[in-house]
Structure formats: C-alpha cells, structure tokens
mmCIF file of C-alpha atoms and ligand atoms in Angstrom:
data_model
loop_
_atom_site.group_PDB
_atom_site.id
_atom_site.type_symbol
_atom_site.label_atom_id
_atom_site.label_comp_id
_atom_site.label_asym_id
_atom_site.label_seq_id
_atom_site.Cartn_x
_atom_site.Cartn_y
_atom_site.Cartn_z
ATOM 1 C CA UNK A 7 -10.712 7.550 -0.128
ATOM 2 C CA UNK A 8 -12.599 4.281 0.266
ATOM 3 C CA UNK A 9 -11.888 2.332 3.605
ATOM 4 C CA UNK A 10 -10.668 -1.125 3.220
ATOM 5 C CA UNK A 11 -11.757 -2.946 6.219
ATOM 6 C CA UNK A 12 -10.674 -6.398 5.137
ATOM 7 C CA UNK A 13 -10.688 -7.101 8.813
ATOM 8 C CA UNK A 14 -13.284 -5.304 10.749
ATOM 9 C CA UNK A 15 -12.700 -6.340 14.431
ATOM 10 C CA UNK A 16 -11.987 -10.008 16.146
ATOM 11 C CA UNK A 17 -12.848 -11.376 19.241
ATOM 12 C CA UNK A 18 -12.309 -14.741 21.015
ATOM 13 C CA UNK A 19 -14.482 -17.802 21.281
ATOM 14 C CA UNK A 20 -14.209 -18.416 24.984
ATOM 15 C CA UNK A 21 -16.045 -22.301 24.211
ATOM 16 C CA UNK A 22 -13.518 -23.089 22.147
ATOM 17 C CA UNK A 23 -10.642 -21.849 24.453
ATOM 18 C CA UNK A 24 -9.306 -25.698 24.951
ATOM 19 C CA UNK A 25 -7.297 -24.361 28.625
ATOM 20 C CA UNK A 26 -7.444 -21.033 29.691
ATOM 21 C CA UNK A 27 -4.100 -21.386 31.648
ATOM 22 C CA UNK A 28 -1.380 -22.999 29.119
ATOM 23 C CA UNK A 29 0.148 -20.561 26.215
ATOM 24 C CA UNK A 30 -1.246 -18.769 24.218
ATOM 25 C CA UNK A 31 -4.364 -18.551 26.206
ATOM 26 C CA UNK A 32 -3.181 -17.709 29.729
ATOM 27 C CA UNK A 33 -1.629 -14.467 27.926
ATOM 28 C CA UNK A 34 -2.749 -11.320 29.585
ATOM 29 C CA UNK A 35 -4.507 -10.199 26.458
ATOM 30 C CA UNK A 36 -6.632 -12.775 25.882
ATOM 31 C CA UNK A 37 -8.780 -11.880 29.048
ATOM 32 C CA UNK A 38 -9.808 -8.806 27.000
ATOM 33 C CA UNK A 39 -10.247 -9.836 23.720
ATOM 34 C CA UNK A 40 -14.074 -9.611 23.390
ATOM 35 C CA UNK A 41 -14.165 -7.265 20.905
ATOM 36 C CA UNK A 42 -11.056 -5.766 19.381
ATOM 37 C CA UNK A 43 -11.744 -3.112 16.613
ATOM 38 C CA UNK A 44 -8.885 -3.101 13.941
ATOM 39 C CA UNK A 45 -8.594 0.125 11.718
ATOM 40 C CA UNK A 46 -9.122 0.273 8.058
ATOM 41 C CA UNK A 47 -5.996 1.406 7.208
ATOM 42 C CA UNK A 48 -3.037 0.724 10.136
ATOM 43 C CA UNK A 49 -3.452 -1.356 13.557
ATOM 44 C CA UNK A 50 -0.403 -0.804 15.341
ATOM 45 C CA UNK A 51 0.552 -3.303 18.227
ATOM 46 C CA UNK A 52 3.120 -2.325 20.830
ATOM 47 C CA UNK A 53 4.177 -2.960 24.323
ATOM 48 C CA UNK A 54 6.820 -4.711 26.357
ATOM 49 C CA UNK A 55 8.715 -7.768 25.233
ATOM 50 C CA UNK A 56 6.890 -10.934 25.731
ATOM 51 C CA UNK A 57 3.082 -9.563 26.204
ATOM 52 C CA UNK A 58 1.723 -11.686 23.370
ATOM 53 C CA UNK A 59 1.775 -9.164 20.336
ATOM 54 C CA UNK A 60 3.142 -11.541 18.186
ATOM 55 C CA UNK A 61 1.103 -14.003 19.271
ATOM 56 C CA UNK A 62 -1.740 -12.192 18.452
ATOM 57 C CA UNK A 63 -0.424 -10.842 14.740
ATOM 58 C CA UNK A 64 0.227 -14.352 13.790
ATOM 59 C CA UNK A 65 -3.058 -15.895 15.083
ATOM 60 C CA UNK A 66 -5.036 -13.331 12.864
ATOM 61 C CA UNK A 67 -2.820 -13.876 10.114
ATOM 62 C CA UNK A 68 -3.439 -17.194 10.273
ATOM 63 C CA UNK A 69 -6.890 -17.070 10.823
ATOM 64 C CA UNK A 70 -7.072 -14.862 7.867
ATOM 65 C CA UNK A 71 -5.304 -17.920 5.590
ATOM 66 C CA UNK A 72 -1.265 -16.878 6.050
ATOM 67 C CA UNK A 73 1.639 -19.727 6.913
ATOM 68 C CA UNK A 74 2.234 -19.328 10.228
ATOM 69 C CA UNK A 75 5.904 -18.861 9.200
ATOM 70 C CA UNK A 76 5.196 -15.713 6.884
ATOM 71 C CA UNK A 77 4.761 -14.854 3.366
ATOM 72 C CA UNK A 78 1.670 -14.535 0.902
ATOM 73 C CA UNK A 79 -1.109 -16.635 1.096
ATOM 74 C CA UNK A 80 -1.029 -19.279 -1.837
ATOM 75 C CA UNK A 81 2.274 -19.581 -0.328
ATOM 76 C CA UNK A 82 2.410 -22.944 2.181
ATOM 77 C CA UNK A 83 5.294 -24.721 3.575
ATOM 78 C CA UNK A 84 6.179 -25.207 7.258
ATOM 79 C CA UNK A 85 9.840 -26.065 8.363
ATOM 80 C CA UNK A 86 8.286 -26.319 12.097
ATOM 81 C CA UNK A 87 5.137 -26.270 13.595
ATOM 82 C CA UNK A 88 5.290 -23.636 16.314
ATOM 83 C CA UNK A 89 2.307 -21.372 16.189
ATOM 84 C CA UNK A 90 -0.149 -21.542 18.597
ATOM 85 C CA UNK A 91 -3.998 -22.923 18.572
ATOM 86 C CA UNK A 92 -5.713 -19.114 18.747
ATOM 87 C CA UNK A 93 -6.575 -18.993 15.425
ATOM 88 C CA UNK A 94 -9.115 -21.536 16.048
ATOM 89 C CA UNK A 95 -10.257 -19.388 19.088
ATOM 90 C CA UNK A 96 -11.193 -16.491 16.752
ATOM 91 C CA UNK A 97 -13.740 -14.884 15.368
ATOM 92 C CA UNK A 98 -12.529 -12.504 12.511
ATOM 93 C CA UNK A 99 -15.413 -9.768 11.475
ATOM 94 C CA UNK A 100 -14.394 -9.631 7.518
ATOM 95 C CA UNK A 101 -15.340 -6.700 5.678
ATOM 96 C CA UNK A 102 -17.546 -7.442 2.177
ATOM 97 C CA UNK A 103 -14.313 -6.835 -0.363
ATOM 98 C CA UNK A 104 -11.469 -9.385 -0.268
ATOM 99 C CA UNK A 105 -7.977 -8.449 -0.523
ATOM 100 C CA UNK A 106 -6.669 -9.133 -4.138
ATOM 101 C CA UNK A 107 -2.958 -9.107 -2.323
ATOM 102 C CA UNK A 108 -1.340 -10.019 1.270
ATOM 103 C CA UNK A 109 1.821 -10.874 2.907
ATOM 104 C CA UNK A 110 2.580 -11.367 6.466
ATOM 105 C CA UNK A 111 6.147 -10.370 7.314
ATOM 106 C CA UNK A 112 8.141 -12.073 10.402
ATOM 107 C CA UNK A 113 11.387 -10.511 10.609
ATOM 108 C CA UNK A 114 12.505 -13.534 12.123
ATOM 109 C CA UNK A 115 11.705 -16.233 9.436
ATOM 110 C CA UNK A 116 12.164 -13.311 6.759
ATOM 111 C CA UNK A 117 15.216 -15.373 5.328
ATOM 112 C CA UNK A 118 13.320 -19.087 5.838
ATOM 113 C CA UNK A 119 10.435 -17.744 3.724
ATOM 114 C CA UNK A 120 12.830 -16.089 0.854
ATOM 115 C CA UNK A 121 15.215 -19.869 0.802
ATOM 116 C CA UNK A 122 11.375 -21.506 -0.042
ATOM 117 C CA UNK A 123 10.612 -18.846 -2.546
ATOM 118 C CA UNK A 124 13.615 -18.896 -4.623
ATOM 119 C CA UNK A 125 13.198 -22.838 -4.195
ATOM 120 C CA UNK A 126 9.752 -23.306 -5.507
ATOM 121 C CA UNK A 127 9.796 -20.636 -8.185
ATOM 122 C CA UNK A 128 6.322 -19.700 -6.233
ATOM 123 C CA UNK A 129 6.680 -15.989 -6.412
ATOM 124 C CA UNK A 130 7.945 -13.131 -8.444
ATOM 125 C CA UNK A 131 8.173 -9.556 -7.796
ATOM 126 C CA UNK A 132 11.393 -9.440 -5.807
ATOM 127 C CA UNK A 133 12.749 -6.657 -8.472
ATOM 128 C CA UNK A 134 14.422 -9.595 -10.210
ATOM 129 C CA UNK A 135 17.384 -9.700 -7.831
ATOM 130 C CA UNK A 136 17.199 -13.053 -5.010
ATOM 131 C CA UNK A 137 16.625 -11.879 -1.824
ATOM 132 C CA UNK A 138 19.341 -13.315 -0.832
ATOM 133 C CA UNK A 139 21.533 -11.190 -2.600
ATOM 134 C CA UNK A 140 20.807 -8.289 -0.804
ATOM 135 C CA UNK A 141 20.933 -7.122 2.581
ATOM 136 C CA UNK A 142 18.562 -7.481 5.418
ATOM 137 C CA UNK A 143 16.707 -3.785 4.868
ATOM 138 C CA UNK A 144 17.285 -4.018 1.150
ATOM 139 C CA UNK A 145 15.525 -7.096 0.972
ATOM 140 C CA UNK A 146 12.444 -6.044 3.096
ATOM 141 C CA UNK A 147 12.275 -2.869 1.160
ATOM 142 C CA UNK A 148 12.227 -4.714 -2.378
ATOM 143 C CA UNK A 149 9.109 -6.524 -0.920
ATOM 144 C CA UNK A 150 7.269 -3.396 0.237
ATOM 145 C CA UNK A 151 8.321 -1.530 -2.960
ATOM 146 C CA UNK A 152 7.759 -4.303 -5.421
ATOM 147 C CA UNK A 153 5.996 -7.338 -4.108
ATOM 148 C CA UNK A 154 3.200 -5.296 -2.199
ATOM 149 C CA UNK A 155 0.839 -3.748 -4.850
ATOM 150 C CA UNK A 156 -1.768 -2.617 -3.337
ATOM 151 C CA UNK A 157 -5.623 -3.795 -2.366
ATOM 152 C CA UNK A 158 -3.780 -6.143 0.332
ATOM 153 C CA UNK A 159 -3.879 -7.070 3.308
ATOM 154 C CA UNK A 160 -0.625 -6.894 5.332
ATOM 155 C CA UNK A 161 1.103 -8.140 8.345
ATOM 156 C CA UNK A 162 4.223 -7.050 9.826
ATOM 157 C CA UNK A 163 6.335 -8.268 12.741
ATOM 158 C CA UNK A 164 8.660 -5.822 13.676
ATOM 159 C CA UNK A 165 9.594 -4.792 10.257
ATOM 160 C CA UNK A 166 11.888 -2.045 11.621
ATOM 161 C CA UNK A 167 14.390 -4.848 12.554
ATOM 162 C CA UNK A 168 15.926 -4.519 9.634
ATOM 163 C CA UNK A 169 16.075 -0.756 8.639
ATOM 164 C CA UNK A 170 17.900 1.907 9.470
ATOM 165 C CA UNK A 171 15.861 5.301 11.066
ATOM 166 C CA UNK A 172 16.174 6.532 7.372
ATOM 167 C CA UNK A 173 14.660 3.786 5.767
ATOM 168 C CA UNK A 174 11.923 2.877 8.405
ATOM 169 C CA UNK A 175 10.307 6.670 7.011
ATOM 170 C CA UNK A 176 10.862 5.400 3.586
ATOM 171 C CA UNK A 177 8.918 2.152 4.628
ATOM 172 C CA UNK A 178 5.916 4.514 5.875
ATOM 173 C CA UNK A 179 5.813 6.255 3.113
ATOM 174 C CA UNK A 180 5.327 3.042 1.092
ATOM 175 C CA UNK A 181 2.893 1.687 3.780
ATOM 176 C CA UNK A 182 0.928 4.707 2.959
ATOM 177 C CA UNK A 183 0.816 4.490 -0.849
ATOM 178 C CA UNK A 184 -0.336 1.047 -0.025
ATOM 179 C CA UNK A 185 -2.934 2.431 2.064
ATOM 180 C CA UNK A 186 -4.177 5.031 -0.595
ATOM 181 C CA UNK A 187 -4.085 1.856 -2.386
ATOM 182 C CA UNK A 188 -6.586 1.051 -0.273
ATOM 183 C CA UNK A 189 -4.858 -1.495 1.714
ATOM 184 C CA UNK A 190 -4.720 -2.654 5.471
ATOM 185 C CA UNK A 191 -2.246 -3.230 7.410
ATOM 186 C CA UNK A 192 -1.941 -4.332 11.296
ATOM 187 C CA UNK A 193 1.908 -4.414 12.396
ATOM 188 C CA UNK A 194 3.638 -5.504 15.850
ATOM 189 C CA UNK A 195 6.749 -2.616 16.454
ATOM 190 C CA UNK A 196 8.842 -1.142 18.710
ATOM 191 C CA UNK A 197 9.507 1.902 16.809
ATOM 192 C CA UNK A 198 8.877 5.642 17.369
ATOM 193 C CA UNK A 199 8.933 5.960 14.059
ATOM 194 C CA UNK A 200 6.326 3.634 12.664
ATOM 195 C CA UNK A 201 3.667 4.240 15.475
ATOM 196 C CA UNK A 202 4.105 7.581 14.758
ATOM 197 C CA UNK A 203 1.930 7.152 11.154
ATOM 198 C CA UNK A 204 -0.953 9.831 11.589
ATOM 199 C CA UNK A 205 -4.269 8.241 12.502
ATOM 200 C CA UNK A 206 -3.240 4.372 13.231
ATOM 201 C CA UNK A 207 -5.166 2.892 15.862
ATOM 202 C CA UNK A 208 -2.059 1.668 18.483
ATOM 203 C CA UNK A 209 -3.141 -0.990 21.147
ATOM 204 C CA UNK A 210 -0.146 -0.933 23.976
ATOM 205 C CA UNK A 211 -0.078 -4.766 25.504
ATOM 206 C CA UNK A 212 0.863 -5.266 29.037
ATOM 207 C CA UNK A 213 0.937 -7.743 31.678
ATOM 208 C CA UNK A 214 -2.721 -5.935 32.055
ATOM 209 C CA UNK A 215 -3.961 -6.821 29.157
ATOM 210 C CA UNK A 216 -4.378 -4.895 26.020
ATOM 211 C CA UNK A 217 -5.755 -1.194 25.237
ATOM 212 C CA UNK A 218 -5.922 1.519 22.980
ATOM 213 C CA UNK A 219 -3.256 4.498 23.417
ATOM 214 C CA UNK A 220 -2.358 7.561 21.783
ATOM 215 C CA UNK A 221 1.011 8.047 20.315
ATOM 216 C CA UNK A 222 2.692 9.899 22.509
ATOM 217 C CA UNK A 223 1.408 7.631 25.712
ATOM 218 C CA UNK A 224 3.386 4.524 24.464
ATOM 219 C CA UNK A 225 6.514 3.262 26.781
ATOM 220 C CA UNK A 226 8.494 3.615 23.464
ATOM 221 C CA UNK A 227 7.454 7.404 22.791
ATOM 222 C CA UNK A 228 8.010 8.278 26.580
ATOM 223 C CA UNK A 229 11.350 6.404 27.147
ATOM 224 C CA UNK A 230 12.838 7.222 23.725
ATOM 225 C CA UNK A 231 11.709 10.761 24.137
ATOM 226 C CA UNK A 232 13.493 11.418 27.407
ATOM 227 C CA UNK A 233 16.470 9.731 26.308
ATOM 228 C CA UNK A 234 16.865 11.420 23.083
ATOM 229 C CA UNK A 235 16.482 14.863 24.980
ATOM 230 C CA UNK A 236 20.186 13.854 27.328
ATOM 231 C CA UNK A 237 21.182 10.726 27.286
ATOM 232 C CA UNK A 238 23.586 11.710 29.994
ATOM 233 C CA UNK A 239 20.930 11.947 32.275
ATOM 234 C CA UNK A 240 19.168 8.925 31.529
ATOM 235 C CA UNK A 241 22.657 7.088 32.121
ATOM 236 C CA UNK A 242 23.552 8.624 34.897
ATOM 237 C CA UNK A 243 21.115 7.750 36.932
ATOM 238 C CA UNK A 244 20.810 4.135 35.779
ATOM 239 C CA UNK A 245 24.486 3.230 35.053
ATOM 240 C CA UNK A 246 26.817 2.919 38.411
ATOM 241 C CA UNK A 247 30.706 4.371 37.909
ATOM 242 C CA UNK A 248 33.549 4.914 39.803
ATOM 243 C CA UNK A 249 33.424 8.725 41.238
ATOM 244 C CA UNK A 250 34.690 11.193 38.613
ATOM 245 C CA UNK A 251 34.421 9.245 36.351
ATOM 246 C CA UNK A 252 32.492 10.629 33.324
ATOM 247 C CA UNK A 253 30.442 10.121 30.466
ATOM 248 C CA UNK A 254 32.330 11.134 27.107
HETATM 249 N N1 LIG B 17 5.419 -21.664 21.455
HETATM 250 C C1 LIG B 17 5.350 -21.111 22.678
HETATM 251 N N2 LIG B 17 5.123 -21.855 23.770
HETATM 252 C C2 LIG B 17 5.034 -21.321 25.004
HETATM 253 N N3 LIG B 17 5.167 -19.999 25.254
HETATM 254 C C3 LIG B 17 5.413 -19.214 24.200
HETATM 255 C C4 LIG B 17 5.518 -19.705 22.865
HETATM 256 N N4 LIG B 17 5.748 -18.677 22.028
HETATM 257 C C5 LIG B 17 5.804 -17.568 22.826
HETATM 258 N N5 LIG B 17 5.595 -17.906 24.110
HETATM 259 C C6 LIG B 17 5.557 -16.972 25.260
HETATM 260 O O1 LIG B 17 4.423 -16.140 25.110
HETATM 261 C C7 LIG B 17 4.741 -14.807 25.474
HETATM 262 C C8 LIG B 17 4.369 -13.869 24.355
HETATM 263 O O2 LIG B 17 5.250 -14.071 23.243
HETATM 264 P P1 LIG B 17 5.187 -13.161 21.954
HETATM 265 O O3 LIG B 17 6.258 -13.637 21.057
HETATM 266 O O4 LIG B 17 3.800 -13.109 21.435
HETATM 267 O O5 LIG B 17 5.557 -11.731 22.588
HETATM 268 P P2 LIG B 17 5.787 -10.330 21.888
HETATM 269 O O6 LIG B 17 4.869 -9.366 22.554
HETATM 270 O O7 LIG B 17 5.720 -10.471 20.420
HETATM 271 O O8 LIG B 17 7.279 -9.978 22.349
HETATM 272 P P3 LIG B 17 8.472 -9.228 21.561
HETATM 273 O O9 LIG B 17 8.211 -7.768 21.704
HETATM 274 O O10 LIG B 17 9.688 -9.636 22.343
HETATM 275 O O11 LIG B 17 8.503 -9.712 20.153
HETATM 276 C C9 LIG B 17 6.212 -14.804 25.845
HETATM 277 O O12 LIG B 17 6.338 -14.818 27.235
HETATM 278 C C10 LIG B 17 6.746 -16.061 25.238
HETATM 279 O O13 LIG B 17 7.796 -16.595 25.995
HETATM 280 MG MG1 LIG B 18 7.122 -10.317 18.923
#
C-alpha cells in the first residue's frame, strides 16, 4: 500500500509567534513544537482536558484550508470567529499528492455545520436523508460511510462523542478502508477504542508539553484498564460512604 503523507510533519514559526504568553501560544505544547512528525495513515492526539489538542487539530486544519468551524474544504461560512492565530504560526511539510477529499469533524459544531449544509445545497453525500433527521451517531456515521470516499484528508475532534462502544469499532473499521484508500487522518480522542487502531502514531499532551506514547502508556488505557478490571475498587477508594454501606 502506497503512503499518503498529505501532511508530512509541522513545526512552529517562533518569528511569527505575535506573544508567547496569551492563548494559544502560552499552551504547553507549543514549547515543543519544532518538529512534529504526523503519520501517513492515523495521528492520534490524546491527553487531559484542556492541554491544547484541539487547539492544535484545528490550527492544522486550518492551515491546511478547513473552516475553523468544521466541514470540507470548498465549504466556508463562520457563525463566530473563535479559532486561534496558530495557523499563521505554522509550517505544514505537505507531501507531493494532494488530497482529492477532506473533512474536518468537530463534534461540537457537528450540528452548526449540517444547518449550513442543508441551507446552501453545498454538499451531497449524506445518504440522501438530512442530517438532521437522524441521530447524533447516525449522523456522524452517514458522513464516514458516505461522505468520506477516500484519497482525503481527515480531521476528527472527538468523534467518539457521539457513538456508542459498538459503533466507535464500526467507525475504525471505516477509518481504515479510508486508509487503504489511501487516506490520512489525524484525530483528537479520549477513547480506548480509537487509539487502540494498530500502528497510529499517538502524541499524549500534558501540562509538559507534548510526546509520543505507546498505546497502552496513555492515561486513558491505564485508568480505563484498571477500572474495567473492578470498578469496586476503583470506587472504593475514591468515593467516601457511610460505614457498611456498600456498593451494589
Ligand atoms: N478562544 C480561547 N481563548 C482563550 N483560551 C482558550 C480558547 N480556547 C481554548 N482555550 C484554552 O486553551 C486550553 C486548551 O483548549 P483545547 O480546547 O485545545 O483543549 P483540549 O486538549 O482539546 O481539551 P478537551 O480534551 O477538553 O477537548 C484550555 O485551557 C482552554 O480553556
Ligand atoms: Mg478538545
């Protein structure tokens, strides 16, 4: 199979950084970011709440010609201007073949970006059903199944947000016809399930920065592991209650 490498690696412009101390660039990541390498197939991003990871999905995907808000890229409407400046800070190493498809998924502005669709007419593909006419997970999986064909370059933010543990495998098992489809994808998650795809490169974020891990290193594979084993345990020692007092 042929590599896709739409997106080799990035780095950051430190000249251009405008002030190294006001958001986005006094996140811890940034400090780090001289040469990130993103994998040809899936670039997984994961780490504790509020490190920067979407920070750092959207900057590339805007950087790479995406609405900040999400969806494809000839598609460009803003409802409010909240991303950040990095884009302008970086400096995307682009691979020689362009991606003949893209989409950049926010969970969060997944709705916003369907209400534009369906309003402009811009798009088809959404297996001829609105999105809004189906549920949260149904909707995201249309996209996947029918809107993302392949050749593409893809960003997702937390796309397990809307699918059940059942669905999030049938998601990877899209992402990776996509992939044979030579495709590329570089998501932001905090599921066990999706940084468990075999070979994806995972960066963990922290208030130290940001660096590569394996699989079964991450917070989420570690804390998720040991409370799948016993709960009870887990609980027990973290939730206080009334003596003899027990947990069903
Ligand atoms: N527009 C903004 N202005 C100022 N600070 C912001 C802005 N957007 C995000 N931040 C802050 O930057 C930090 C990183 O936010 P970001 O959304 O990138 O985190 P994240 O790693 O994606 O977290 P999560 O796992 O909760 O989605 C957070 O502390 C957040 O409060
Ligand atoms: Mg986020």
């Amino acid at each position: 199979m042929i590599a896709s490498d739409f997106i080799i690696d990035l780095s950051i412009v430190r000249d251009r950084i405008p002030s190294p101390d006001v958001y986005p660039f006094n996140l811890p990541f940034v400090d780090q970011l001289d040469r990130l390498k993103i994998d040809p197939k899936v670039t997984l991003f994961v780490g504790e709440n509020g490190t920067g990871k979407s920070t750092l999905l959207e900057a590339i995907a805007v950087a790479m010609g995406f609405n900040a808000e999400g969806g494809s890229r000839n598609f460009q409407f803003s409802t409010h201007e909240s991303h950040s400046e990095l884009h302008e800070c970086l400096r995307i190493a682009k691979g020689f073949r362009r991606p003949r498809d893209g989409y950049f998924l926010r969970a969060e502005s997944f709705f916003n970006v369907a209400t534009q669709v369906e309003q402009l007419g811009v798009e088809d593909g959404y297996g001829g059903r609105s999105l809004h006419q189906q549920s949260h997970g149904e909707s995201f999986m249309t996209l996947l199944n029918e809107r993302c064909r392949g050749l593409g370059l893809y960003f997702l933010d937390e796309p397990e947000a809307a699918l059940s543990p059942q669905r999030q495998l049938a998601a990877m098992k899209r992402m990776h016809e996509l992939v044979k489809l030579r495709s590329q994808f570089i998501i932001a998650t905090h599921s066990p399930i999706l940084m468990a795809y075999p070979g994806a490169l995972i960066y963990q974020f922290s208030s130290e920065g940001v660096r590569p891990v394996e699989y079964r290193e991450t917070e989420h594979f570690k804390v998720m592991h040991e409370f799948m084993q016993g709960p009870e345990a887990m609980l027990n020692a973290m939730l206080p209650r009334s003596p003899g007092a027990g947990f069903p």
